Amino acid sequence: MIATDAAHPAWLPTAATATLGSRRIAVIEGDPLADTVAAEAAEAVAAHGGSITRFAGDAPRAEVVFTLAEGLADEAYRIDRADGSVTVAASTGRGLLYGYFHLVRLGEAAFAGVASETHAPAGAIRILDHWDNMDLHPVMGAVERGYAGASIFFDAGDGLPGSGTIRDDLSRVRAYGRLLASIGINALSINNVNVHAREARLLTDDLPHVARIADTLRPYGVRLHLAVSWASPMMLGGLETSDPFDAGVRAWWAEASNRVWAAIPDFGGFVVKADSEGQPGPFAYGRDHADGANMLAEAVAPHGGIIHWRAFVYNHTQDWRDRSTDRARAAFDHFAPLDGRFRDNVIVQVKYGPMDFQVREPVSPVLAAMPQTRVALELQVTQEYTGQQKHAVYLGPQWAEIMRFDFGEGQTVASLAQGGFAAVANVGADEFWTGHPFAQANLYAYGRLSWDPLADADDLLDEWIAQTFAAEDAAVARTVRVILAQSWLTYEMYTTPLGVGFMVRPGHHYGPDVDGYEYTPWGTYHFADRDGIGVDRTVATGTGYAGLYPSPWRETYESLETVPDELILFFHHVPYTHVLHSGKSVIQHIYDTHFEGVERVRANVEAWNAVSGSLADQDLAARVNERLAEQLRSAIEWRDQVNTYFLRKSGIADAHGRRIH
């Protein structure tokens, strides 16, 4: 079984709590999450020599006081400073817990600064979606698209169908809940959205054990959710239909909801992937997604439950020869006409871009097309298309750019995401939680940005480094920052150029395969021929996707004169000799960026080698060494395959005469 002490402490090592732990702390009594604050404080003072007292009524004199007060929003907290002391006030224990971890982040700075400041989350729901399987998936293993080992929730048993169970020892789950609370994440869905037969029974046979997971997470303010199959009434209830208009189906879901909330009174709700990539859904009965989501919403409404309905719906059996079919349009075409029809307790989760978590995509127009619907921005913390936690790629800058994207008149993505924020998780039973120790930074940044979308991604990287490497010397911290600060753009350089996307090996999606998906039913992405490259998505001559945006973006993307370089091949098919705003031709940009990307990774390897010997944790040093070596090998392979492919397609040599294989 997994023990808590088997896991790396991530950004909460003992050294990170030194500032608080050396002081006198007082924590109010009478709230379960205040008890968690007290337990955290007790552990800190035990390590660093301070003291802790509990109180009811008036607060005693102390250097740090955590107390309940009226007048603040549910999860908000206020920090007041006076005479070298700090008071954290909140209306709920959850607010006190978030306030505690904020002081940990600040360190000594917690005792300086403005006299009073209030912090509140931008979105009420900040959820992580795990894609964990109870049985071993024949291709994906225990965690679909997971790159950090086995599930921390499930034990896959002997791998035979039906042998998977919920773990007896949930101490690792408790440690995970602590990490989530420290970055403000308040909801967690624990199983794969591609619900297999074994996971379906989480609603029935395994419900008492699901309740154990909820009990484990509750002290850290994390509400449990489950992904459910649309076909559950047939899979579990023996019904002959899953038609949302069928009275028996509606009754089955109502009874299932009653049963779940009876076992877990603070249960959050259901996550649904329907009519997507082979998953069943309401289309089979001639119903639309509002019909389906609203039926489930009605079932959970008496309990205050939420339905998270994913908008990732497209035709994955299309004919690649048919250029009128555009996967990028699919979510908009399916969901925009339904705006205003979803119940208030339905949240439509919209992937940040129209395709599938690529290293570069335009922001999805669906986010601006449904003003009468609670939409949530969906991100991918697990690095499916950004190196699979074998490559060091810090995604905070990408997410900050997305959240601040303005559709016009101040309508940013963050402001439109009234349903909050969702992301596919990236942790597993791996010693370092995330496979690559540096991938912890992505989990950290997602939590912090979902709380405050205006936070600076570089500042968040500095926060994570300061806490995680609190016991290391300054040279280590500087090197980690050098490696990660530009890593997203570096990865883009040596992989897919100018908004093309994909170019990965089908199935596992790791490593280069320029034509990997180009002639498959899943979609077509680069349309490269001897004359040019890119997909024409203009209104004038293409699929019309550019016209789905409000002005001024529809005009910006429609025109070659104004489309940003980094997205030109997403919106336009152009000759290889087309000159970008940067002054380079498309083909020369491809060559130059792929060579430069490799050299950046090579420099990162050398920089890490120079400092890794000084780390106290040599297991971590070795893991990073191994991952950086693989990143360099893979980057070289990407460079050589992509450059060779386009040299052969275009017949145009590199202007600098470099060797292209």
XYZ file of C-alpha atoms in Angstrom:
661
model
C 0.000 0.000 0.000
C 1.023 3.619 -0.484
C 2.085 5.417 2.670
C 2.094 9.177 3.047
C 5.793 9.196 3.832
C 6.492 7.477 0.483
C 5.569 10.645 -1.368
C 7.666 13.719 -2.057
C 6.273 16.684 -0.060
C 6.025 18.770 -3.263
C 5.698 22.463 -2.373
C 4.947 21.750 1.286
C 8.232 20.460 2.751
C 8.890 21.076 6.439
C 11.223 23.946 5.540
C 8.384 25.852 3.822
C 6.514 26.202 7.143
C 9.489 27.570 9.106
C 8.228 31.155 9.309
C 4.860 30.195 10.811
C 6.177 27.287 12.830
C 8.566 29.434 14.818
C 5.804 31.731 16.120
C 2.989 31.715 18.666
C -0.240 30.677 16.889
C -3.838 30.748 18.112
C -6.664 28.950 16.265
C -10.369 29.253 17.029
C -12.350 26.152 18.012
C -15.729 24.939 16.811
C -15.223 24.322 13.065
C -13.962 21.079 11.452
C -11.725 22.849 8.962
C -10.403 25.132 11.697
C -9.366 21.875 13.342
C -7.384 21.116 10.173
C -5.703 24.512 10.448
C -4.812 23.706 14.052
C -3.393 20.327 13.059
C -1.295 21.927 10.314
C -0.067 24.598 12.731
C 0.725 22.002 15.386
C 2.899 20.083 12.944
C 4.687 23.279 11.928
C 5.425 24.448 15.477
C 6.598 20.966 16.451
C 9.228 21.200 13.724
C 10.272 24.808 14.273
C 9.857 25.580 17.966
C 6.766 27.785 18.125
C 3.563 27.192 20.069
C -0.156 26.758 19.399
C -3.273 27.388 21.465
C -6.978 26.898 20.721
C -9.583 29.406 21.836
C -13.315 30.067 21.944
C -14.623 33.604 22.202
C -12.088 36.438 22.237
C -8.725 35.663 20.682
C -5.687 35.540 22.985
C -2.520 37.502 22.274
C -0.460 35.691 19.662
C 1.721 36.455 16.682
C -0.695 34.664 14.332
C -4.423 34.348 14.999
C -6.961 32.390 12.951
C -10.523 33.407 13.786
C -14.044 33.285 12.345
C -15.837 36.511 11.450
C -18.956 37.570 9.587
C -19.179 39.605 6.420
C -16.849 37.610 4.160
C -17.787 35.403 1.210
C -17.831 31.642 1.701
C -14.195 30.890 0.804
C -12.685 34.342 1.242
C -10.267 35.366 3.981
C -8.943 38.663 5.291
C -5.435 39.269 6.589
C -4.959 42.097 9.105
C -1.510 43.206 10.257
C -0.709 45.263 13.341
C 2.312 45.534 15.642
C 4.116 42.599 14.036
C 1.146 40.261 14.426
C -1.152 38.792 11.792
C -4.845 37.918 12.068
C -6.532 35.712 9.478
C -10.320 36.049 9.536
C -12.883 34.106 7.505
C -16.570 33.269 7.681
C -15.858 29.535 7.219
C -13.188 27.075 8.204
C -12.383 26.597 4.513
C -11.461 30.265 4.301
C -9.199 29.895 7.334
C -7.519 26.909 5.708
C -6.831 28.861 2.519
C -5.560 31.736 4.650
C -3.174 29.423 6.505
C -1.567 28.194 3.305
C -1.359 31.750 1.982
C 0.769 32.663 4.983
C 2.960 29.634 4.266
C 3.455 30.924 0.706
C 4.365 34.399 1.909
C 6.907 33.321 4.506
C 8.460 36.332 6.216
C 6.554 38.631 3.860
C 3.371 37.611 5.698
C 4.354 39.968 8.513
C 4.960 43.008 6.308
C 2.948 44.881 3.724
C -0.454 46.549 3.779
C -2.454 46.667 6.992
C -5.404 44.739 5.574
C -6.044 42.663 2.466
C -8.876 40.359 1.385
C -8.569 37.353 -0.891
C -11.465 35.583 -2.617
C -11.553 33.085 -5.500
C -12.639 34.165 -8.973
C -14.646 30.981 -9.502
C -16.797 29.101 -7.030
C -15.822 25.689 -8.459
C -12.187 24.779 -9.067
C -12.138 21.110 -9.974
C -9.596 18.527 -11.068
C -10.789 15.624 -13.220
C -8.837 12.399 -12.765
C -8.935 9.844 -15.555
C -8.236 6.871 -13.279
C -9.394 3.347 -14.129
C -10.256 0.632 -11.614
C -9.259 -2.109 -14.034
C -6.121 -1.973 -16.129
C -6.966 -0.373 -19.466
C -5.473 -2.480 -22.307
C -3.659 0.543 -23.768
C -3.710 3.289 -21.128
C -3.067 1.205 -18.019
C -4.391 2.236 -14.629
C -4.654 5.941 -15.465
C -5.724 7.022 -18.932
C -3.380 9.744 -20.152
C -1.583 9.496 -16.828
C 2.162 9.848 -16.724
C 2.851 9.422 -13.019
C 2.212 5.791 -12.216
C -0.797 4.014 -10.799
C -3.935 5.571 -9.365
C -3.783 6.843 -5.788
C -7.487 5.944 -5.435
C -7.763 2.518 -7.066
C -5.861 -0.747 -6.959
C -6.148 -2.498 -10.319
C -5.720 -5.918 -8.709
C -4.488 -8.691 -10.984
C -5.500 -6.840 -14.123
C -8.432 -9.116 -14.900
C -11.804 -7.442 -15.619
C -13.647 -6.683 -12.405
C -10.636 -7.129 -10.116
C -10.014 -3.457 -9.414
C -10.852 -2.063 -5.984
C -10.650 1.155 -4.023
C -7.438 1.199 -1.992
C -7.628 0.216 1.648
C -4.899 2.679 2.598
C -5.938 6.213 1.621
C -3.097 8.035 3.366
C -1.733 9.158 0.013
C -5.162 10.582 -0.811
C -5.067 12.553 2.427
C -1.658 13.976 1.513
C -3.066 14.881 -1.906
C -6.053 16.650 -0.344
C -3.585 18.739 1.662
C -1.728 19.761 -1.494
C -5.017 20.679 -3.192
C -6.204 22.796 -0.270
C -2.906 24.661 -0.263
C -3.572 25.919 -3.808
C -7.310 26.503 -3.421
C -8.742 23.523 -5.316
C -12.106 22.603 -3.813
C -13.447 19.751 -5.967
C -12.173 16.450 -7.330
C -13.578 13.873 -9.744
C -11.709 10.632 -9.191
C -12.498 8.391 -12.175
C -12.157 8.330 -15.935
C -14.673 10.273 -18.025
C -14.482 7.288 -20.397
C -16.448 5.241 -17.879
C -15.852 1.511 -18.182
C -18.011 -1.205 -16.647
C -15.943 -1.454 -13.467
C -16.010 2.289 -12.724
C -19.756 2.429 -13.370
C -20.254 0.434 -10.160
C -18.865 3.295 -8.089
C -22.503 4.426 -8.051
C -23.679 1.136 -6.547
C -21.547 -1.677 -5.088
C -18.523 0.483 -4.316
C -20.375 3.472 -2.894
C -19.368 2.782 0.755
C -15.733 2.839 -0.321
C -16.262 6.000 -2.364
C -17.562 7.507 0.863
C -14.228 6.640 2.491
C -12.449 8.741 -0.132
C -14.868 11.609 0.527
C -14.195 11.299 4.260
C -10.451 11.452 3.601
C -10.689 14.608 1.486
C -13.269 16.424 3.626
C -10.827 17.809 6.253
C -9.167 19.750 3.447
C -12.374 21.196 2.010
C -12.320 19.098 -1.191
C -15.734 17.888 -2.390
C -15.882 14.575 -4.211
C -17.403 14.155 -7.686
C -17.789 11.106 -9.925
C -17.706 10.674 -13.684
C -20.732 8.668 -14.816
C -21.713 6.890 -17.997
C -24.781 8.088 -19.841
C -25.702 4.412 -20.219
C -25.674 3.741 -16.447
C -29.412 2.912 -16.301
C -28.712 0.112 -18.789
C -25.308 -0.928 -17.387
C -26.378 -0.923 -13.745
C -30.159 -0.869 -13.639
C -31.076 -3.371 -16.339
C -33.189 -0.839 -18.260
C -33.549 -1.164 -22.001
C -32.969 2.520 -22.680
C -31.114 5.617 -21.514
C -33.507 8.022 -23.263
C -33.658 11.179 -21.112
C -37.382 11.510 -21.841
C -38.139 8.013 -20.505
C -39.845 8.079 -17.111
C -38.014 4.970 -15.955
C -34.643 6.500 -16.811
C -35.457 9.689 -14.934
C -36.583 7.686 -11.923
C -33.418 5.586 -12.007
C -31.176 8.669 -11.922
C -33.247 10.248 -9.140
C -32.879 7.111 -7.034
C -29.156 6.867 -7.811
C -28.689 10.488 -6.731
C -30.599 9.893 -3.511
C -28.373 6.922 -2.761
C -25.126 8.813 -3.409
C -26.045 11.830 -1.290
C -27.253 9.593 1.522
C -23.776 8.056 1.637
C -21.902 11.341 1.021
C -23.954 14.363 2.185
C -21.502 16.910 0.738
C -21.095 15.109 -2.604
C -20.515 17.584 -5.438
C -22.081 16.078 -8.539
C -21.494 14.156 -11.753
C -19.048 14.680 -14.639
C -20.325 13.495 -18.020
C -18.670 12.797 -21.359
C -21.469 11.922 -23.777
C -21.700 11.333 -27.529
C -17.942 11.753 -27.759
C -15.268 9.362 -28.990
C -17.545 6.346 -28.691
C -19.169 7.224 -25.362
C -22.987 6.818 -25.297
C -25.214 9.877 -25.119
C -28.595 11.424 -25.870
C -27.963 11.582 -29.642
C -28.858 7.891 -29.810
C -32.452 8.841 -28.950
C -32.748 11.919 -31.123
C -32.208 14.211 -28.119
C -29.685 17.032 -27.784
C -27.191 17.773 -25.044
C -29.462 20.178 -23.208
C -32.057 17.405 -22.994
C -29.466 15.036 -21.568
C -27.810 17.423 -19.136
C -31.104 18.780 -17.836
C -32.438 15.308 -17.050
C -29.407 14.636 -14.838
C -29.579 18.147 -13.383
C -33.158 17.513 -12.315
C -32.072 14.338 -10.514
C -29.308 16.026 -8.490
C -31.040 19.373 -7.884
C -32.751 18.371 -4.592
C -29.280 17.768 -3.146
C -27.677 20.954 -4.446
C -25.704 18.876 -6.946
C -23.946 20.015 -10.112
C -23.718 18.386 -13.543
C -20.400 19.040 -15.310
C -21.223 18.357 -18.965
C -18.205 18.276 -21.265
C -18.505 20.079 -24.603
C -15.837 17.883 -26.202
C -18.169 16.456 -28.851
C -17.111 15.886 -32.456
C -17.267 13.356 -35.269
C -14.313 10.986 -34.800
C -15.254 8.864 -37.814
C -14.989 11.533 -40.496
C -13.563 11.118 -43.989
C -10.182 12.845 -44.207
C -10.826 13.512 -47.880
C -13.789 15.736 -47.046
C -12.383 19.190 -46.432
C -15.767 20.636 -45.555
C -15.700 18.707 -42.268
C -13.802 20.665 -39.623
C -13.324 19.179 -36.171
C -12.563 22.689 -34.872
C -16.187 23.731 -35.498
C -17.776 20.803 -33.699
C -18.208 22.085 -30.131
C -19.565 25.407 -31.371
C -21.991 23.801 -33.799
C -23.307 21.422 -31.135
C -23.517 23.754 -28.147
C -23.883 27.407 -29.191
C -27.461 26.853 -30.469
C -28.363 25.442 -27.033
C -27.457 28.585 -25.086
C -30.161 29.455 -22.574
C -31.603 25.941 -22.467
C -29.415 24.444 -19.736
C -30.595 24.369 -16.135
C -28.781 26.551 -13.617
C -27.053 23.563 -12.028
C -25.481 22.470 -15.321
C -21.931 23.589 -16.043
C -20.759 23.129 -19.633
C -17.023 22.387 -19.544
C -15.333 23.868 -22.628
C -11.795 22.950 -23.607
C -9.652 26.052 -23.918
C -9.227 25.503 -27.649
C -11.374 23.940 -30.369
C -9.202 20.860 -30.856
C -7.607 18.961 -27.981
C -5.219 20.635 -25.515
C -2.562 21.385 -28.120
C 0.566 23.389 -27.362
C -0.972 26.230 -29.407
C -4.598 26.759 -30.392
C -6.879 29.765 -30.657
C -9.178 30.199 -27.688
C -12.473 28.372 -28.207
C -15.256 30.668 -29.480
C -17.764 28.581 -27.500
C -16.641 30.430 -24.360
C -18.079 33.663 -25.754
C -21.065 32.151 -27.555
C -23.076 31.003 -24.517
C -23.749 34.038 -22.301
C -26.874 32.435 -20.772
C -25.068 29.236 -19.793
C -22.677 28.503 -16.945
C -19.520 27.574 -18.830
C -16.286 26.402 -17.256
C -12.855 26.688 -18.812
C -11.244 23.249 -19.122
C -7.452 22.895 -19.143
C -5.154 19.886 -19.176
C -2.631 19.736 -16.363
C -1.510 16.291 -17.452
C 0.798 16.843 -20.415
C -0.811 14.666 -23.056
C 0.351 16.800 -25.982
C 3.116 18.723 -24.213
C 5.663 16.053 -23.399
C 3.753 13.677 -21.113
C 5.713 14.674 -18.009
C 8.884 13.386 -19.634
C 9.569 16.907 -20.913
C 9.913 19.888 -18.590
C 7.099 22.161 -19.813
C 5.636 24.776 -17.456
C 2.144 25.588 -18.751
C 1.376 28.522 -16.448
C 2.160 31.129 -19.155
C -0.154 29.388 -21.628
C -3.027 29.288 -19.137
C -2.522 32.897 -18.033
C -2.609 33.976 -21.675
C -5.830 32.031 -22.226
C -7.566 33.360 -19.114
C -6.776 36.954 -20.074
C -7.805 36.581 -23.697
C -10.350 39.322 -24.398
C -13.108 38.534 -26.890
C -13.953 42.243 -26.934
C -15.313 44.909 -24.606
C -13.589 43.405 -21.594
C -15.084 39.937 -21.998
C -12.075 37.903 -20.932
C -12.133 34.137 -20.766
C -11.829 34.312 -16.981
C -14.824 36.638 -16.693
C -16.930 34.443 -18.983
C -16.124 31.267 -17.040
C -19.012 31.664 -14.621
C -19.015 27.915 -14.052
C -15.465 28.057 -12.738
C -12.439 26.118 -13.858
C -11.740 22.454 -14.576
C -8.586 20.591 -15.517
C -7.457 17.052 -16.215
C -5.202 16.027 -13.328
C -1.598 14.855 -13.552
C -0.781 12.991 -10.314
C -0.319 9.327 -9.585
C 1.360 6.967 -7.162
C 4.766 8.045 -8.433
C 7.157 9.068 -5.648
C 7.191 12.640 -6.966
C 3.429 12.727 -7.661
C 3.806 13.867 -11.274
C 6.488 11.684 -12.877
C 8.729 14.627 -13.683
C 9.296 16.544 -10.436
C 9.099 19.815 -12.366
C 5.568 18.924 -13.531
C 4.434 19.701 -9.989
C 4.657 23.337 -11.073
C 1.733 22.821 -13.449
C -0.538 21.446 -10.739
C 0.484 24.342 -8.507
C -0.110 26.957 -11.219
C -3.529 25.564 -12.140
C -4.745 25.870 -8.557
C -3.395 29.362 -8.108
C -4.679 30.638 -11.479
C -8.131 29.130 -10.957
C -8.248 31.137 -7.720
C -6.827 34.313 -9.310
C -6.757 34.349 -13.132
C -4.919 37.679 -13.067
C -1.953 36.223 -11.194
C 1.361 36.469 -13.017
C 2.547 33.040 -14.210
C 6.190 33.917 -13.570
C 5.345 34.945 -10.011
C 3.549 31.640 -9.481
C 6.597 29.780 -10.747
C 8.709 31.694 -8.231
C 6.232 30.770 -5.466
C 6.442 27.097 -6.310
C 10.238 27.147 -6.506
C 10.610 29.061 -3.232
C 8.513 26.525 -1.338
C 9.597 23.329 -3.071
C 13.304 24.090 -2.897
C 13.194 25.988 0.382
C 16.101 23.993 1.791
C 18.308 24.275 -1.307
C 20.817 26.932 -2.282
C 20.016 29.876 -4.533
C 21.818 28.356 -7.529
C 19.364 25.450 -7.631
C 16.365 27.781 -7.521
C 17.800 29.973 -10.293
C 18.456 26.960 -12.487
C 14.965 25.533 -12.048
C 13.564 28.904 -13.047
C 15.799 29.153 -16.108
C 14.668 25.710 -17.259
C 10.941 26.290 -16.743
C 10.294 29.981 -17.445
C 10.476 29.650 -21.257
C 9.799 25.922 -21.452
C 6.341 26.183 -23.051
C 7.716 28.218 -25.968
C 10.747 25.934 -26.174
C 8.501 22.891 -26.514
C 6.509 24.656 -29.225
C 9.748 25.420 -31.074
C 10.837 21.825 -31.507
C 7.375 20.294 -32.044
C 4.384 21.669 -33.979
C 4.828 24.996 -35.777
C 2.555 27.999 -36.183
C -0.627 26.512 -34.728
C -0.687 23.254 -36.699
C -1.039 20.948 -33.695
C -0.924 17.166 -33.297
C 1.855 15.617 -35.464
C 2.115 12.933 -32.763
C 2.141 9.144 -32.875
C -1.467 7.883 -32.853
C -2.655 6.081 -29.741
C -0.081 7.053 -27.146
C 0.525 10.575 -28.558
C 4.218 10.669 -27.630
C 6.912 11.629 -30.079
C 6.787 12.967 -33.641
C 4.672 11.512 -36.429
C 3.957 14.325 -38.855
C 1.318 12.399 -40.781
C 0.221 10.329 -37.789
C -3.376 11.515 -37.805
C -3.461 13.200 -41.198
C -5.274 10.377 -42.979
C -7.366 8.965 -40.135
C -11.021 9.387 -39.132
C -10.034 11.586 -36.155
C -9.483 14.728 -38.218
C -6.964 16.388 -40.502
C -4.546 18.966 -39.189
C -1.889 20.308 -41.564
C -2.910 19.598 -45.209
C 0.740 19.830 -46.241
C 1.448 19.316 -49.942
C 4.229 20.358 -52.315
C 2.906 23.898 -52.541
C 2.067 24.804 -48.962
C 0.739 23.967 -45.530
C -2.142 24.841 -43.202
C -5.915 24.509 -42.960
C -8.127 27.093 -44.621
C -10.654 28.002 -41.937
C -11.643 31.350 -43.390
C -15.197 32.369 -44.187
C -14.269 33.392 -47.716
C -12.766 30.151 -48.986
C -12.561 27.655 -46.112
C -14.592 25.967 -43.402
C -15.898 29.235 -41.944
C -14.462 28.591 -38.500
C -12.920 32.076 -38.291
C -16.411 33.526 -38.580
C -17.494 31.908 -35.307
C -15.623 34.581 -33.332
C -17.050 37.966 -32.416
C -15.436 41.056 -33.911
C -12.621 42.017 -33.984
C -11.272 38.464 -33.851
C -13.229 37.140 -36.823
C -11.634 39.818 -39.006
C -8.215 39.331 -37.370
C -8.170 35.605 -38.051
C -9.772 35.894 -41.500
C -7.002 38.046 -42.926
C -3.425 37.023 -43.680
C -2.477 40.601 -42.935
C -3.577 40.429 -39.314
C -3.632 36.781 -38.204
C -0.921 36.231 -35.542
C 2.092 34.293 -36.776
C 1.700 31.650 -34.096
C -1.771 30.746 -35.446
C -1.390 31.317 -39.163
C -1.418 27.637 -40.139
C -4.451 26.979 -37.981
C -6.484 29.480 -40.033
C -4.807 29.563 -43.452
C -3.217 27.354 -46.074
C -0.167 29.260 -47.324
C 2.870 28.656 -49.540
C 6.100 27.665 -47.800
C 7.551 30.940 -49.057
C 4.876 33.058 -47.361
C 6.575 35.735 -45.284
C 5.470 35.986 -41.665
C 5.199 39.185 -39.644
C 8.560 38.189 -38.173
C 10.135 38.634 -41.598
C 10.898 34.939 -42.072
C 9.291 32.600 -44.541
C 7.138 29.794 -43.169
C 9.674 27.132 -44.165
C 12.602 29.033 -42.657
C 10.635 29.548 -39.453
C 10.110 25.789 -39.252
C 13.807 25.083 -39.725
C 15.047 27.802 -37.363
C 12.699 27.089 -34.471
C 13.365 23.363 -34.537
C 17.120 23.899 -34.401
C 16.814 26.538 -31.691
C 14.441 24.429 -29.611
C 16.941 21.586 -29.435
C 19.739 23.932 -28.401
C 17.584 25.365 -25.628
C 16.972 21.884 -24.242
C 20.666 21.070 -24.521
C 21.479 24.199 -22.503
C 18.947 23.148 -19.856
C 20.610 19.763 -19.502
C 23.985 21.426 -18.981
C 22.567 23.923 -16.484
C 20.940 21.190 -14.392
C 24.074 19.044 -14.455
C 26.004 21.979 -12.995
C 23.831 22.199 -9.854
C 22.125 18.846 -9.375
C 24.988 17.400 -7.352
C 24.314 19.898 -4.559
C 20.699 18.822 -3.997
C 19.899 17.197 -0.689
C 17.433 14.897 -2.460
C 19.571 12.958 -4.906
C 16.610 10.793 -5.947
C 14.951 13.935 -7.253
C 18.172 15.022 -8.938
C 18.453 11.662 -10.659
C 14.836 11.702 -11.828
C 15.255 15.161 -13.362
C 18.532 14.073 -14.996
C 16.776 11.103 -16.559
C 13.810 13.167 -17.785
C 15.988 15.945 -19.235
C 18.065 13.374 -21.113
C 14.873 11.951 -22.615
C 13.645 15.434 -23.473
C 16.848 16.145 -25.387
C 16.652 12.821 -27.250
C 13.004 13.456 -28.119
C 13.607 17.083 -29.143
C 16.317 15.946 -31.574
C 13.938 13.363 -33.023
C 11.218 16.010 -33.398
C 13.657 18.385 -35.088
C 14.948 15.831 -37.533
C 11.584 14.348 -38.494
C 9.762 17.668 -38.880
C 12.551 19.425 -40.761
C 13.150 16.437 -43.036
C 9.444 16.094 -43.784
C 9.083 19.708 -44.867
C 12.362 19.759 -46.784
C 11.038 16.869 -48.831
C 7.585 18.433 -49.231
C 8.781 21.919 -50.143
C 12.105 21.227 -51.872
C 13.419 24.411 -50.239
C 16.796 24.177 -48.527
C 17.660 25.717 -45.159
C 19.031 29.215 -45.744
C 21.837 28.552 -43.243
C 22.975 25.314 -44.830
C 22.485 23.196 -41.725
C 22.251 19.448 -42.060
C 18.688 18.207 -42.364
C 18.332 14.449 -42.372
